[in-house]
Amino acid sequence: MKSKEEIFARAVILFCLYERCGIEQDTFNGVKYTKAQREEHRKTIFRWLDLKKYIGYLTENEKYLFSLPVDHADKRAIIELSYQYESIRPLLWAIGMVDSLLDYSEYDEEAYNDILQIGAAHDRTKIVDKCSLRTRDEIIIETHKSMLWHWRAIESRSMIEQDIDLTLTKMFGIEIEDALKQIQFTQTTPKDFLVNVQPVYKLNGDSQWKLKTIALWRHHAFEWIVGEDDWESISADT
């Protein structure tokens, strides 16, 4: 399992990565910027990461993107990278910096700059010292929940006609039983995961795609926390 320092560092990097992805557009957070302003912002982010000693926590691909001038990155890749923002809250939850996790109905739109204390006064050691890594059992249950949601998102077009609890227990083992008890299901038959007050199989195409994106990166975060692999080596298979 990752240390609380590793988990906090990863959350900071993903926050900065989202900022870096955002400045590929000339309008970010409702404000319009010139290319020169966006490029200066990119340099400021990279300098800050270096000053606060986060460079060693970056993957090689992240280093490349932070060092790459604006308007030179692949636009589709930038969009895909920006969805990793969904991983931040699971990371912060694991070290006690937020009290709860979000449901799977909507993207995470919370701003975490205050929680992460992004700015000149940022002191990672002091922040991490105040964090408390949750118990392994707590984290494992949430890992199982994220895995089950990811599985359901992948299979979102299918209606599960058999007993879903029995189906999932047979598929993933009895160790997921505690996680199953904490997932909100429909009260109607066939029983299904509940998203926006409707069963997953009834979601339209756009909502199914959104659920897949949300579930992927939340599951990815938990698999990274409990495993030994680096961020880009995680296999979030279900």
PDB file of N, CA and C in Angstrom, residues 28-89:
ATOM      1  N   PHE A  28     -10.295  29.213 -19.777  1.00  0.00           N
ATOM      2  CA  PHE A  28     -10.184  28.227 -18.710  1.00  0.00           C
ATOM      3  C   PHE A  28     -10.827  28.797 -17.456  1.00  0.00           C
ATOM      4  N   ASN A  29     -11.720  28.013 -16.852  1.00  0.00           N
ATOM      5  CA  ASN A  29     -12.466  28.463 -15.675  1.00  0.00           C
ATOM      6  C   ASN A  29     -13.186  29.790 -15.927  1.00  0.00           C
ATOM      7  N   GLY A  30     -13.677  29.940 -17.172  1.00  0.00           N
ATOM      8  CA  GLY A  30     -14.462  31.114 -17.513  1.00  0.00           C
ATOM      9  C   GLY A  30     -13.666  32.359 -17.862  1.00  0.00           C
ATOM     10  N   VAL A  31     -12.331  32.248 -17.868  1.00  0.00           N
ATOM     11  CA  VAL A  31     -11.472  33.397 -18.154  1.00  0.00           C
ATOM     12  C   VAL A  31     -10.721  33.154 -19.467  1.00  0.00           C
ATOM     13  N   LYS A  32     -10.663  34.175 -20.333  1.00  0.00           N
ATOM     14  CA  LYS A  32      -9.968  34.049 -21.615  1.00  0.00           C
ATOM     15  C   LYS A  32      -8.521  34.517 -21.468  1.00  0.00           C
ATOM     16  N   TYR A  33      -7.584  33.716 -22.015  1.00  0.00           N
ATOM     17  CA  TYR A  33      -6.157  34.016 -21.907  1.00  0.00           C
ATOM     18  C   TYR A  33      -5.519  34.047 -23.292  1.00  0.00           C
ATOM     19  N   THR A  34      -4.487  34.863 -23.435  1.00  0.00           N
ATOM     20  CA  THR A  34      -3.695  34.846 -24.659  1.00  0.00           C
ATOM     21  C   THR A  34      -2.757  33.633 -24.606  1.00  0.00           C
ATOM     22  N   LYS A  35      -2.192  33.305 -25.749  1.00  0.00           N
ATOM     23  CA  LYS A  35      -1.248  32.187 -25.780  1.00  0.00           C
ATOM     24  C   LYS A  35      -0.047  32.472 -24.885  1.00  0.00           C
ATOM     25  N   ALA A  36       0.416  33.721 -24.888  1.00  0.00           N
ATOM     26  CA  ALA A  36       1.562  34.094 -24.043  1.00  0.00           C
ATOM     27  C   ALA A  36       1.233  33.914 -22.563  1.00  0.00           C
ATOM     28  N   GLN A  37       0.031  34.278 -22.177  1.00  0.00           N
ATOM     29  CA  GLN A  37      -0.383  34.110 -20.790  1.00  0.00           C
ATOM     30  C   GLN A  37      -0.478  32.637 -20.419  1.00  0.00           C
ATOM     31  N   ARG A  38      -0.988  31.852 -21.337  1.00  0.00           N
ATOM     32  CA  ARG A  38      -1.111  30.413 -21.066  1.00  0.00           C
ATOM     33  C   ARG A  38       0.257  29.753 -20.950  1.00  0.00           C
ATOM     34  N   GLU A  39       1.180  30.179 -21.795  1.00  0.00           N
ATOM     35  CA  GLU A  39       2.531  29.619 -21.744  1.00  0.00           C
ATOM     36  C   GLU A  39       3.231  30.012 -20.443  1.00  0.00           C
ATOM     37  N   GLU A  40       3.031  31.236 -20.007  1.00  0.00           N
ATOM     38  CA  GLU A  40       3.628  31.663 -18.736  1.00  0.00           C
ATOM     39  C   GLU A  40       3.030  30.880 -17.574  1.00  0.00           C
ATOM     40  N   HIS A  41       1.740  30.589 -17.663  1.00  0.00           N
ATOM     41  CA  HIS A  41       1.091  29.792 -16.619  1.00  0.00           C
ATOM     42  C   HIS A  41       1.666  28.381 -16.584  1.00  0.00           C
ATOM     43  N   ARG A  42       1.909  27.816 -17.763  1.00  0.00           N
ATOM     44  CA  ARG A  42       2.534  26.485 -17.819  1.00  0.00           C
ATOM     45  C   ARG A  42       3.888  26.496 -17.130  1.00  0.00           C
ATOM     46  N   LYS A  43       4.693  27.490 -17.432  1.00  0.00           N
ATOM     47  CA  LYS A  43       6.019  27.596 -16.814  1.00  0.00           C
ATOM     48  C   LYS A  43       5.914  27.775 -15.302  1.00  0.00           C
ATOM     49  N   THR A  44       4.917  28.545 -14.867  1.00  0.00           N
ATOM     50  CA  THR A  44       4.724  28.772 -13.434  1.00  0.00           C
ATOM     51  C   THR A  44       4.382  27.464 -12.720  1.00  0.00           C
ATOM     52  N   ILE A  45       3.507  26.661 -13.331  1.00  0.00           N
ATOM     53  CA  ILE A  45       3.138  25.374 -12.742  1.00  0.00           C
ATOM     54  C   ILE A  45       4.374  24.489 -12.615  1.00  0.00           C
ATOM     55  N   PHE A  46       5.143  24.403 -13.696  1.00  0.00           N
ATOM     56  CA  PHE A  46       6.315  23.516 -13.696  1.00  0.00           C
ATOM     57  C   PHE A  46       7.360  23.995 -12.686  1.00  0.00           C
ATOM     58  N   ARG A  47       7.567  25.307 -12.602  1.00  0.00           N
ATOM     59  CA  ARG A  47       8.525  25.853 -11.632  1.00  0.00           C
ATOM     60  C   ARG A  47       8.061  25.538 -10.202  1.00  0.00           C
ATOM     61  N   TRP A  48       6.774  25.675  -9.975  1.00  0.00           N
ATOM     62  CA  TRP A  48       6.227  25.406  -8.633  1.00  0.00           C
ATOM     63  C   TRP A  48       6.437  23.942  -8.260  1.00  0.00           C
ATOM     64  N   LEU A  49       6.161  23.041  -9.182  1.00  0.00           N
ATOM     65  CA  LEU A  49       6.368  21.609  -8.926  1.00  0.00           C
ATOM     66  C   LEU A  49       7.834  21.318  -8.608  1.00  0.00           C
ATOM     67  N   ASP A  50       8.721  21.996  -9.305  1.00  0.00           N
ATOM     68  CA  ASP A  50      10.156  21.830  -9.069  1.00  0.00           C
ATOM     69  C   ASP A  50      10.537  22.410  -7.707  1.00  0.00           C
ATOM     70  N   LEU A  51      10.080  23.620  -7.418  1.00  0.00           N
ATOM     71  CA  LEU A  51      10.398  24.289  -6.155  1.00  0.00           C
ATOM     72  C   LEU A  51       9.904  23.491  -4.957  1.00  0.00           C
ATOM     73  N   LYS A  52       8.711  22.902  -5.087  1.00  0.00           N
ATOM     74  CA  LYS A  52       8.117  22.149  -3.979  1.00  0.00           C
ATOM     75  C   LYS A  52       8.505  20.671  -3.991  1.00  0.00           C
ATOM     76  N   LYS A  53       9.466  20.341  -4.874  1.00  0.00           N
ATOM     77  CA  LYS A  53      10.063  19.002  -4.922  1.00  0.00           C
ATOM     78  C   LYS A  53       9.053  17.888  -5.256  1.00  0.00           C
ATOM     79  N   TYR A  54       8.267  18.133  -6.300  1.00  0.00           N
ATOM     80  CA  TYR A  54       7.335  17.115  -6.785  1.00  0.00           C
ATOM     81  C   TYR A  54       7.808  16.456  -8.078  1.00  0.00           C
ATOM     82  N   ILE A  55       8.870  16.974  -8.663  1.00  0.00           N
ATOM     83  CA  ILE A  55       9.317  16.438  -9.951  1.00  0.00           C
ATOM     84  C   ILE A  55       9.607  14.943  -9.865  1.00  0.00           C
ATOM     85  N   GLY A  56      10.174  14.512  -8.759  1.00  0.00           N
ATOM     86  CA  GLY A  56      10.494  13.097  -8.592  1.00  0.00           C
ATOM     87  C   GLY A  56       9.285  12.185  -8.531  1.00  0.00           C
ATOM     88  N   TYR A  57       8.108  12.756  -8.295  1.00  0.00           N
ATOM     89  CA  TYR A  57       6.871  11.968  -8.232  1.00  0.00           C
ATOM     90  C   TYR A  57       6.163  11.903  -9.584  1.00  0.00           C
ATOM     91  N   LEU A  58       6.625  12.692 -10.555  1.00  0.00           N
ATOM     92  CA  LEU A  58       5.987  12.706 -11.872  1.00  0.00           C
ATOM     93  C   LEU A  58       6.350  11.472 -12.681  1.00  0.00           C
ATOM     94  N   THR A  59       5.423  11.006 -13.494  1.00  0.00           N
ATOM     95  CA  THR A  59       5.765   9.987 -14.472  1.00  0.00           C
ATOM     96  C   THR A  59       6.515  10.665 -15.614  1.00  0.00           C
ATOM     97  N   GLU A  60       7.155   9.874 -16.458  1.00  0.00           N
ATOM     98  CA  GLU A  60       7.884  10.454 -17.586  1.00  0.00           C
ATOM     99  C   GLU A  60       6.937  11.184 -18.530  1.00  0.00           C
ATOM    100  N   ASN A  61       5.757  10.639 -18.733  1.00  0.00           N
ATOM    101  CA  ASN A  61       4.782  11.298 -19.607  1.00  0.00           C
ATOM    102  C   ASN A  61       4.312  12.628 -19.019  1.00  0.00           C
ATOM    103  N   GLU A  62       4.170  12.674 -17.697  1.00  0.00           N
ATOM    104  CA  GLU A  62       3.772  13.918 -17.045  1.00  0.00           C
ATOM    105  C   GLU A  62       4.870  14.968 -17.153  1.00  0.00           C
ATOM    106  N   LYS A  63       6.116  14.552 -16.947  1.00  0.00           N
ATOM    107  CA  LYS A  63       7.233  15.484 -17.105  1.00  0.00           C
ATOM    108  C   LYS A  63       7.246  16.079 -18.506  1.00  0.00           C
ATOM    109  N   TYR A  64       7.011  15.221 -19.484  1.00  0.00           N
ATOM    110  CA  TYR A  64       7.008  15.676 -20.873  1.00  0.00           C
ATOM    111  C   TYR A  64       5.914  16.715 -21.101  1.00  0.00           C
ATOM    112  N   LEU A  65       4.708  16.443 -20.596  1.00  0.00           N
ATOM    113  CA  LEU A  65       3.606  17.369 -20.812  1.00  0.00           C
ATOM    114  C   LEU A  65       3.832  18.704 -20.104  1.00  0.00           C
ATOM    115  N   PHE A  66       4.309  18.667 -18.867  1.00  0.00           N
ATOM    116  CA  PHE A  66       4.543  19.913 -18.144  1.00  0.00           C
ATOM    117  C   PHE A  66       5.645  20.743 -18.798  1.00  0.00           C
ATOM    118  N   SER A  67       6.575  20.080 -19.466  1.00  0.00           N
ATOM    119  CA  SER A  67       7.673  20.804 -20.122  1.00  0.00           C
ATOM    120  C   SER A  67       7.335  21.205 -21.555  1.00  0.00           C
ATOM    121  N   LEU A  68       6.239  20.704 -22.073  1.00  0.00           N
ATOM    122  CA  LEU A  68       5.849  20.959 -23.459  1.00  0.00           C
ATOM    123  C   LEU A  68       5.120  22.303 -23.569  1.00  0.00           C
ATOM    124  N   PRO A  69       5.563  23.192 -24.468  1.00  0.00           N
ATOM    125  CA  PRO A  69       4.864  24.476 -24.637  1.00  0.00           C
ATOM    126  C   PRO A  69       3.393  24.273 -24.987  1.00  0.00           C
ATOM    127  N   VAL A  70       2.560  25.231 -24.620  1.00  0.00           N
ATOM    128  CA  VAL A  70       1.130  25.121 -24.912  1.00  0.00           C
ATOM    129  C   VAL A  70       0.902  25.073 -26.412  1.00  0.00           C
ATOM    130  N   ASP A  71      -0.203  24.435 -26.791  1.00  0.00           N
ATOM    131  CA  ASP A  71      -0.631  24.273 -28.182  1.00  0.00           C
ATOM    132  C   ASP A  71       0.222  23.278 -28.954  1.00  0.00           C
ATOM    133  N   HIS A  72       1.036  22.503 -28.249  1.00  0.00           N
ATOM    134  CA  HIS A  72       1.837  21.481 -28.915  1.00  0.00           C
ATOM    135  C   HIS A  72       1.389  20.060 -28.555  1.00  0.00           C
ATOM    136  N   ALA A  73       0.492  19.937 -27.589  1.00  0.00           N
ATOM    137  CA  ALA A  73       0.043  18.616 -27.153  1.00  0.00           C
ATOM    138  C   ALA A  73      -1.121  18.127 -28.011  1.00  0.00           C
ATOM    139  N   ASP A  74      -1.273  16.810 -28.090  1.00  0.00           N
ATOM    140  CA  ASP A  74      -2.395  16.207 -28.800  1.00  0.00           C
ATOM    141  C   ASP A  74      -3.688  16.536 -28.053  1.00  0.00           C
ATOM    142  N   LYS A  75      -4.656  17.147 -28.731  1.00  0.00           N
ATOM    143  CA  LYS A  75      -5.871  17.629 -28.078  1.00  0.00           C
ATOM    144  C   LYS A  75      -6.681  16.486 -27.478  1.00  0.00           C
ATOM    145  N   ARG A  76      -6.753  15.383 -28.170  1.00  0.00           N
ATOM    146  CA  ARG A  76      -7.521  14.251 -27.659  1.00  0.00           C
ATOM    147  C   ARG A  76      -6.864  13.678 -26.401  1.00  0.00           C
ATOM    148  N   ALA A  77      -5.534  13.600 -26.425  1.00  0.00           N
ATOM    149  CA  ALA A  77      -4.813  13.093 -25.255  1.00  0.00           C
ATOM    150  C   ALA A  77      -5.013  14.012 -24.054  1.00  0.00           C
ATOM    151  N   ILE A  78      -5.059  15.317 -24.303  1.00  0.00           N
ATOM    152  CA  ILE A  78      -5.272  16.290 -23.232  1.00  0.00           C
ATOM    153  C   ILE A  78      -6.634  16.071 -22.574  1.00  0.00           C
ATOM    154  N   ILE A  79      -7.648  15.849 -23.394  1.00  0.00           N
ATOM    155  CA  ILE A  79      -8.986  15.610 -22.856  1.00  0.00           C
ATOM    156  C   ILE A  79      -8.994  14.353 -21.997  1.00  0.00           C
ATOM    157  N   GLU A  80      -8.362  13.287 -22.490  1.00  0.00           N
ATOM    158  CA  GLU A  80      -8.314  12.030 -21.735  1.00  0.00           C
ATOM    159  C   GLU A  80      -7.582  12.217 -20.399  1.00  0.00           C
ATOM    160  N   LEU A  81      -6.486  12.961 -20.421  1.00  0.00           N
ATOM    161  CA  LEU A  81      -5.723  13.194 -19.194  1.00  0.00           C
ATOM    162  C   LEU A  81      -6.519  14.001 -18.173  1.00  0.00           C
ATOM    163  N   SER A  82      -7.327  14.923 -18.656  1.00  0.00           N
ATOM    164  CA  SER A  82      -8.079  15.783 -17.740  1.00  0.00           C
ATOM    165  C   SER A  82      -9.073  14.996 -16.902  1.00  0.00           C
ATOM    166  N   TYR A  83      -9.517  13.848 -17.406  1.00  0.00           N
ATOM    167  CA  TYR A  83     -10.477  13.041 -16.647  1.00  0.00           C
ATOM    168  C   TYR A  83      -9.854  12.406 -15.400  1.00  0.00           C
ATOM    169  N   GLN A  84      -8.533  12.422 -15.318  1.00  0.00           N
ATOM    170  CA  GLN A  84      -7.882  11.878 -14.125  1.00  0.00           C
ATOM    171  C   GLN A  84      -8.205  12.698 -12.878  1.00  0.00           C
ATOM    172  N   TYR A  85      -8.810  13.855 -13.069  1.00  0.00           N
ATOM    173  CA  TYR A  85      -9.272  14.655 -11.927  1.00  0.00           C
ATOM    174  C   TYR A  85     -10.193  13.831 -11.029  1.00  0.00           C
ATOM    175  N   GLU A  86     -10.900  12.852 -11.618  1.00  0.00           N
ATOM    176  CA  GLU A  86     -11.794  11.985 -10.847  1.00  0.00           C
ATOM    177  C   GLU A  86     -11.040  11.148  -9.804  1.00  0.00           C
ATOM    178  N   SER A  87      -9.745  11.041  -9.944  1.00  0.00           N
ATOM    179  CA  SER A  87      -8.942  10.260  -8.992  1.00  0.00           C
ATOM    180  C   SER A  87      -8.579  11.045  -7.740  1.00  0.00           C
ATOM    181  N   ILE A  88      -8.702  12.357  -7.776  1.00  0.00           N
ATOM    182  CA  ILE A  88      -8.187  13.166  -6.666  1.00  0.00           C
ATOM    183  C   ILE A  88      -8.925  12.901  -5.360  1.00  0.00           C
ATOM    184  N   ARG A  89     -10.247  12.905  -5.392  1.00  0.00           N
ATOM    185  CA  ARG A  89     -10.983  12.750  -4.144  1.00  0.00           C
ATOM    186  C   ARG A  89     -10.738  11.388  -3.483  1.00  0.00           C
TER     187      ARG A  89
END
